[in-house]
Coordinates of C-alpha atoms in Angstrom, one line a residue:
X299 CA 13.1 14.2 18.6
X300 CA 14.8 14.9 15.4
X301 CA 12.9 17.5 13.3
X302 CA 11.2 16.8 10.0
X303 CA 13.7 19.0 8.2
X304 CA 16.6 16.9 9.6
X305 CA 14.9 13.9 9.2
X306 CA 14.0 13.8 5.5
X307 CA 17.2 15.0 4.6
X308 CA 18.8 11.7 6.3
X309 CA 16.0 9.6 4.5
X310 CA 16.7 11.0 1.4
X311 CA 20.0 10.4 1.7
X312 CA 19.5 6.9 2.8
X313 CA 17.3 6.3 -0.2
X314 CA 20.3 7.6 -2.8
X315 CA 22.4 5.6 -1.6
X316 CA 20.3 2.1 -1.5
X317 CA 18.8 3.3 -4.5
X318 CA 18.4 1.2 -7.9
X319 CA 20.5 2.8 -10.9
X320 CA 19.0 2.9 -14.1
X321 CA 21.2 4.2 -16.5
X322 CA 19.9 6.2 -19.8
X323 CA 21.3 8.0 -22.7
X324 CA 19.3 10.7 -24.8
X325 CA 17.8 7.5 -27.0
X326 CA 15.8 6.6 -23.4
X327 CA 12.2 7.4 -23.1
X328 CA 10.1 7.2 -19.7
X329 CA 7.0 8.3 -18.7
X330 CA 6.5 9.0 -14.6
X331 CA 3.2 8.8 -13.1
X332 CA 2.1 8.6 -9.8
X333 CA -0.7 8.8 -6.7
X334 CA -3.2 6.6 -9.0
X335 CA -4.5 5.3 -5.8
X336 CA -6.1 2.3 -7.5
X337 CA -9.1 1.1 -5.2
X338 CA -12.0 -1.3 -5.4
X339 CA -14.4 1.0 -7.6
X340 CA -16.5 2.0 -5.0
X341 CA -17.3 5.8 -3.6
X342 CA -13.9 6.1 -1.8
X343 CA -12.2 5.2 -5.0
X344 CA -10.7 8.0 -6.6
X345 CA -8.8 6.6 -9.4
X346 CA -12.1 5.0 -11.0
X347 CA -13.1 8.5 -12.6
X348 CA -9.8 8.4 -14.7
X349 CA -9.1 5.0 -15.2
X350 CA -10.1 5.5 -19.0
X351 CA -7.7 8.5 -19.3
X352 CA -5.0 6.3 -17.7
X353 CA -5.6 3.7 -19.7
X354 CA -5.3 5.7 -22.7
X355 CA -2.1 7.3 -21.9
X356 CA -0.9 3.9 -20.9
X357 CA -1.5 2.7 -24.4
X358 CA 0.0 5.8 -25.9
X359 CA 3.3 5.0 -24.0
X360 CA 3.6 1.4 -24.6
X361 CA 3.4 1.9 -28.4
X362 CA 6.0 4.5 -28.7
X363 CA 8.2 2.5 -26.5
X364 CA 8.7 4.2 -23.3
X365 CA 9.5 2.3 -20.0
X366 CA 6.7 2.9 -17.3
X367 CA 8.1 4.6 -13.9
X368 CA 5.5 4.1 -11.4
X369 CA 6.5 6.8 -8.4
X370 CA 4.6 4.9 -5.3
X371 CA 1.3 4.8 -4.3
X372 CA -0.2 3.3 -7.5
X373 CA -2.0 0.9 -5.3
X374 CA -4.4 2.0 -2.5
X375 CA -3.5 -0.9 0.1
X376 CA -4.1 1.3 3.3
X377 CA -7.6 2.0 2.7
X378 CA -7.5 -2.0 1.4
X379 CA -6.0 -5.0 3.2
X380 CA -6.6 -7.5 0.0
X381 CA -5.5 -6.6 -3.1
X382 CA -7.0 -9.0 -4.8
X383 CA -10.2 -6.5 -5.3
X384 CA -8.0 -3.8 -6.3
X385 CA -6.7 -5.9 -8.7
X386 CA -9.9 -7.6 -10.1
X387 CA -11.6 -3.6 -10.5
X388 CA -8.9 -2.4 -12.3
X389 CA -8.3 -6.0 -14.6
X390 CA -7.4 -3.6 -17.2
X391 CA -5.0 -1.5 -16.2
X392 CA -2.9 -4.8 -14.7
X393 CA -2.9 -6.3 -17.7
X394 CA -1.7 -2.9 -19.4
X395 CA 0.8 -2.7 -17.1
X396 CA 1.4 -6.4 -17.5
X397 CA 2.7 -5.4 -21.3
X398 CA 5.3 -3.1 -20.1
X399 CA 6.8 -5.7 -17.4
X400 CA 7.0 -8.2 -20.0
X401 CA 8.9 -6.2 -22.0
X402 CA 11.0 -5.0 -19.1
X403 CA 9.9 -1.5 -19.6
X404 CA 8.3 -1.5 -15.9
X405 CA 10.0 0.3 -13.0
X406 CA 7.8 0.2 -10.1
X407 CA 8.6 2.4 -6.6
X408 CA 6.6 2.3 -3.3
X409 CA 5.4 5.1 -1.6
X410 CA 3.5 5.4 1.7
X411 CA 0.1 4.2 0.9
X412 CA 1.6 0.8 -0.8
X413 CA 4.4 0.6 1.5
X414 CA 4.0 -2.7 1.9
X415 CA 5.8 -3.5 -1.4
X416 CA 8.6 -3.5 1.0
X417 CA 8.2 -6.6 2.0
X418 CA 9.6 -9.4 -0.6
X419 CA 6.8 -11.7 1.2
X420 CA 3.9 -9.5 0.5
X421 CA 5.0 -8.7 -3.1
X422 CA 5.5 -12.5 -4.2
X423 CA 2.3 -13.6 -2.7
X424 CA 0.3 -10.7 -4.1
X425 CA 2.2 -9.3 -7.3
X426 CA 3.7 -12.3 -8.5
X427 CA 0.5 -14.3 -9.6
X428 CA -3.5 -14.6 -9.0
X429 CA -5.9 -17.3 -8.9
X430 CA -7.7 -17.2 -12.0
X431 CA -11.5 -18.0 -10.1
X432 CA -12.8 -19.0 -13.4
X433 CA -10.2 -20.8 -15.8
X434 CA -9.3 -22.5 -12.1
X435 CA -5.6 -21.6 -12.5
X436 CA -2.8 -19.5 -11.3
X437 CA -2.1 -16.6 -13.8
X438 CA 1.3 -14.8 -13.5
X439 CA 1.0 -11.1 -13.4
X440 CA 4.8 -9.7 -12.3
X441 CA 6.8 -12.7 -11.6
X442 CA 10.4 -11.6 -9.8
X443 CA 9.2 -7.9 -9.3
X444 CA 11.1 -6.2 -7.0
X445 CA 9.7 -2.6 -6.3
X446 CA 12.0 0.3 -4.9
X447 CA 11.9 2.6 -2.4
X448 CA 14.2 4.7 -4.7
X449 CA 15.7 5.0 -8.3
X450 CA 18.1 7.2 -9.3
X451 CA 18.5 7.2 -13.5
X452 CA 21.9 7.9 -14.5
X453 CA 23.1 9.3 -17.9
X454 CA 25.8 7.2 -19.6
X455 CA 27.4 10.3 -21.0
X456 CA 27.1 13.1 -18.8
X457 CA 26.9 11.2 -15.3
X458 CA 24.4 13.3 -14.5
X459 CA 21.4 11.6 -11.7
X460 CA 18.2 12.3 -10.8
X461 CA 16.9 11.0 -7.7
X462 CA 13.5 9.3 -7.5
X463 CA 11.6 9.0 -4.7
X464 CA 7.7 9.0 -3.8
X465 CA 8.2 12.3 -1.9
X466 CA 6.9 10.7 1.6
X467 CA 10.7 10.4 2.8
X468 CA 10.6 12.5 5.8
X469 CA 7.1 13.1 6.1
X470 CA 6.9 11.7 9.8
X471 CA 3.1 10.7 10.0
X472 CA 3.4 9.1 6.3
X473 CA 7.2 7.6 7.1
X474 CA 7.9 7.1 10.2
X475 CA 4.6 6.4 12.0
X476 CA 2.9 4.9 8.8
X477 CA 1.3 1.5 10.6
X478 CA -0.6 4.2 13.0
X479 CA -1.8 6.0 10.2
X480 CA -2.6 2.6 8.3
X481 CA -4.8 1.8 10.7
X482 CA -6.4 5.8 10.9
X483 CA -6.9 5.0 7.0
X484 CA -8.2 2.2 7.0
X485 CA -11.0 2.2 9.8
X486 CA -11.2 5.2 9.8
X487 CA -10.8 8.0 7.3
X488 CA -11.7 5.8 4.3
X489 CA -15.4 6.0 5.2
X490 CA -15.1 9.8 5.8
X491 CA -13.1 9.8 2.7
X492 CA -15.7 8.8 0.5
X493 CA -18.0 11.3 1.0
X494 CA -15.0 13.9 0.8
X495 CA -13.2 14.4 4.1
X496 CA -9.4 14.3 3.6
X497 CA -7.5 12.6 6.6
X498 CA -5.3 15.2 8.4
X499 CA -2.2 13.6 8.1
X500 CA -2.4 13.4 4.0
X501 CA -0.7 16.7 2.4
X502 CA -2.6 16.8 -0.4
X503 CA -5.2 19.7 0.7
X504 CA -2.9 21.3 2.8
X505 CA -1.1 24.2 1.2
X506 CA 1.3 24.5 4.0
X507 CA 2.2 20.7 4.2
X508 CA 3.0 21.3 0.5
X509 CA 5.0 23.9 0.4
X510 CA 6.9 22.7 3.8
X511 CA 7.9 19.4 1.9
X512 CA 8.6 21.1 -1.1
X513 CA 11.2 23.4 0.9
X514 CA 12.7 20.6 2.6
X515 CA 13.4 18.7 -0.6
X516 CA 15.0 21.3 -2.2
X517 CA 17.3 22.2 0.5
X518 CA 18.6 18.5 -0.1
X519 CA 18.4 19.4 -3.9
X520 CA 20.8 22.4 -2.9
X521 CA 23.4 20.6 -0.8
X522 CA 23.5 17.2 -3.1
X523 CA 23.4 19.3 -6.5
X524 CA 20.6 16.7 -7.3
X525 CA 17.3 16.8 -8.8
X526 CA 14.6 15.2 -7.9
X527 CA 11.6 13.7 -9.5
X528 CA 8.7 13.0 -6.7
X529 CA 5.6 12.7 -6.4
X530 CA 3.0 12.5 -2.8
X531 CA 1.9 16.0 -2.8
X532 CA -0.2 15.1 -5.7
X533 CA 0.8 19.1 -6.8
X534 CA 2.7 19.1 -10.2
X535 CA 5.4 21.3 -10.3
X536 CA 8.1 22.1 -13.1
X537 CA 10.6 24.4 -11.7
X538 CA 11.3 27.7 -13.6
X539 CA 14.2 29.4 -14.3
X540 CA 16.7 29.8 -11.8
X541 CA 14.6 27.5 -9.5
X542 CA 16.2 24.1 -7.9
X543 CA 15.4 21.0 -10.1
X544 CA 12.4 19.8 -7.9
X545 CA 9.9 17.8 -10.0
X546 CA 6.6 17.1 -9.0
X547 CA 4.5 14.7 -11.3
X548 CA 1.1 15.4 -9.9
X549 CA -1.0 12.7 -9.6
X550 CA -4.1 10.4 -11.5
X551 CA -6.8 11.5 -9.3
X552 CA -7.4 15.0 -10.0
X553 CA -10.7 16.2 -11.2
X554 CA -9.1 17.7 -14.6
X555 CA -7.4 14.0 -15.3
X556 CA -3.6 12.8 -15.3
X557 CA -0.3 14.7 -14.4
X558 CA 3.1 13.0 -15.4
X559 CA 6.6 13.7 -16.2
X560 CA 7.9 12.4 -19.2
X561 CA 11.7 12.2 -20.4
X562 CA 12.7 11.6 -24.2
X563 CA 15.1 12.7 -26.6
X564 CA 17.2 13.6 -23.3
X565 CA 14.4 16.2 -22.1
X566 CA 12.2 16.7 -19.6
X567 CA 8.1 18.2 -19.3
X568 CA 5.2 18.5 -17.3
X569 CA 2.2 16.3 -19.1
X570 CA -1.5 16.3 -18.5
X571 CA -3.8 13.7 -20.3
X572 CA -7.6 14.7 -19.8
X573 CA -10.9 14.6 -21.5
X574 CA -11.6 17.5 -23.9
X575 CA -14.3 18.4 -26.3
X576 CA -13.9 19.2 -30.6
X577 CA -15.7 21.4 -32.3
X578 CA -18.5 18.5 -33.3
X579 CA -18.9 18.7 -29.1
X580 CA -17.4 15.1 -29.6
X581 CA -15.0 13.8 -26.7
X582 CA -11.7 12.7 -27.2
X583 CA -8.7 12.1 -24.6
X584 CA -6.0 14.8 -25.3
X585 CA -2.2 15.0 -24.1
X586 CA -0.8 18.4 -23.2
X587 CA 2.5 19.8 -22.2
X588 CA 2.2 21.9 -19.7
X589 CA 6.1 22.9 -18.9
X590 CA 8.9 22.2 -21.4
X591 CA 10.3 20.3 -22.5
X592 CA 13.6 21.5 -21.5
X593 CA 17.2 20.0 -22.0
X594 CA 17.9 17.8 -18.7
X595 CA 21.5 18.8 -18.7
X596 CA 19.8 22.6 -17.6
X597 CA 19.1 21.2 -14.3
X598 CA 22.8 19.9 -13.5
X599 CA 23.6 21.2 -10.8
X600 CA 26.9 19.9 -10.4
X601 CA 30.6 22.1 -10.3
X602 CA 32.4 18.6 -10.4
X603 CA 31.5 14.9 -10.8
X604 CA 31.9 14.1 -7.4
X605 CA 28.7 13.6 -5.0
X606 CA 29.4 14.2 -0.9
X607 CA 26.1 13.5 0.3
X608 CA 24.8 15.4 3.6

């Protein structure tokens, strides 16, 4: 069997190259989020906590104009075969989200826990309308959507890319054997879950699994003279000096509130939005940098403009 090194190297390469291109300039703005795990709002539900935060930030970005980059996993269909309830518990964040796609500043990725995005059938019968129970009426939501599996944005001057991926590429119990843990998930570990037990096969409380992917990806980084922006781990990370450009936008369950990467004026940081206290003892929903911002030229890796993949 091929090892998981080996492996996410050729998924990763299999995802640049079917990848969507999205070119931008140093005038582009983008905010990446990921891991919001949207359930049904009940105990195994960890995006419920933050949905106010989210919603905030959301609101934030849409009025400032930047395009929404959602990195995979935003929607929690393993642990929930309909998403209709997803999608009725979380009315307002759809119809937030609704505001970006209509003003086709919505870039939506799958990861492992919505991989079902996939599947053009699944995605026009669940994402492009809903039944409106009341008003009796279809309602569209994201008509033509297509999410990706990878997008890799461009710059229009520089031809510099950055590869992005949900991070799960690779990660053989989350990749290649996904419909066995599906089914783990979902009659299984979501009940455990929502009292607090983590499933095995997830990363996101293993330090080892972590740092394993994070290796792997950046020996791809290394040979490709990419960077990447990911997310799965659910660990933000902003690489320092010297370090390979692997980004890591955290994720929108965390106890402390929302991790995020955002790109403007043609640079790049590590953003947290969470609930903090004034002086009054008053609470208010704050952004903070945490990395950055930095030029995104400093992570080009490249000693010509020609990419040989491995």
């Amino acid at each position: 069997m091929i090892s998981e090194k080996k492996l996410a190297r050729k998924r990763l390469t299999e995802a640049y190259n079917n990848a969507k291109i999205e070119y931008f300039d140093n005038s582009s703005k983008y905010i990446f989020f990921s891991d919001c795990h949207r359930g049904d709002c009940t105990p195994s539900d960890e995006f419920a906590k933050n949905q106010n935060i989210f919603l905030f930030a959301l609101e934030y970005y849409y009025n400032n104009g930047y395009t929404y980059v959602e990195v995979g996993d935003g929607d929690e269909l393993w642990e929930h075969s309909n998403f209709k309830h997803i999608r009725l518990a979380h009315d307002e964040v759809y119809s937030q989200l609704k505001k970006f796609f209509d003003s086709d500043r919505f870039i939506m990725l799958y990861g492992n826990h919505n991989i079902q995005l996939q599947y053009k059938d699944f995605v026009e019968k669940n994402f492009y309308k809903f039944y409106d129970d009341y008003n009796e009426e279809d309602i569209e939501l994201f008509p033509g959507i297509t999410p990706h599996e990878a997008v890799v944005f461009k710059h229009k001057d520089t031809g510099q890319e950055i590869l992005t991926v949900h991070g799960h590429q690779g990660d053989r119990m989350n990749d290649e054997f996904w419909k066995f843990t599906l089914l783990t998930v979902r009659y299984f570990w979501r009940f455990l879950h929502s009292i607090g037990f983590i499933n095995p096969a997830s990363p996101v409380k293993s330090a080892e699994k972590i740092h394993k992917i994070e290796r792997i990806y950046s020996s791809w980084i290394e040979m490709n003279k990419i960077m990447i922006i990911c997310g799965h781990t659910h660990r933000p990370h902003f690489p320092k000096i010297n370090e390979l450009p692997y980004f890591n936008d955290g994720s929108c369950v965390r106890a402390s509130g929302i991790q995020g990467i955002e790109i403007s004026d043609g640079k790049i940081a590590l953003i947290e939005w969470r609930i903090r206290t004034d002086s009054s003892g008053d609470l208010h929903i704050k952004r903070r940098i945490l990395r950055g911002p930095e030029p995104i030229e400093t992570f080009d890796l490249r000693e010509n403009k020609t990419n040989d993949l491995i």
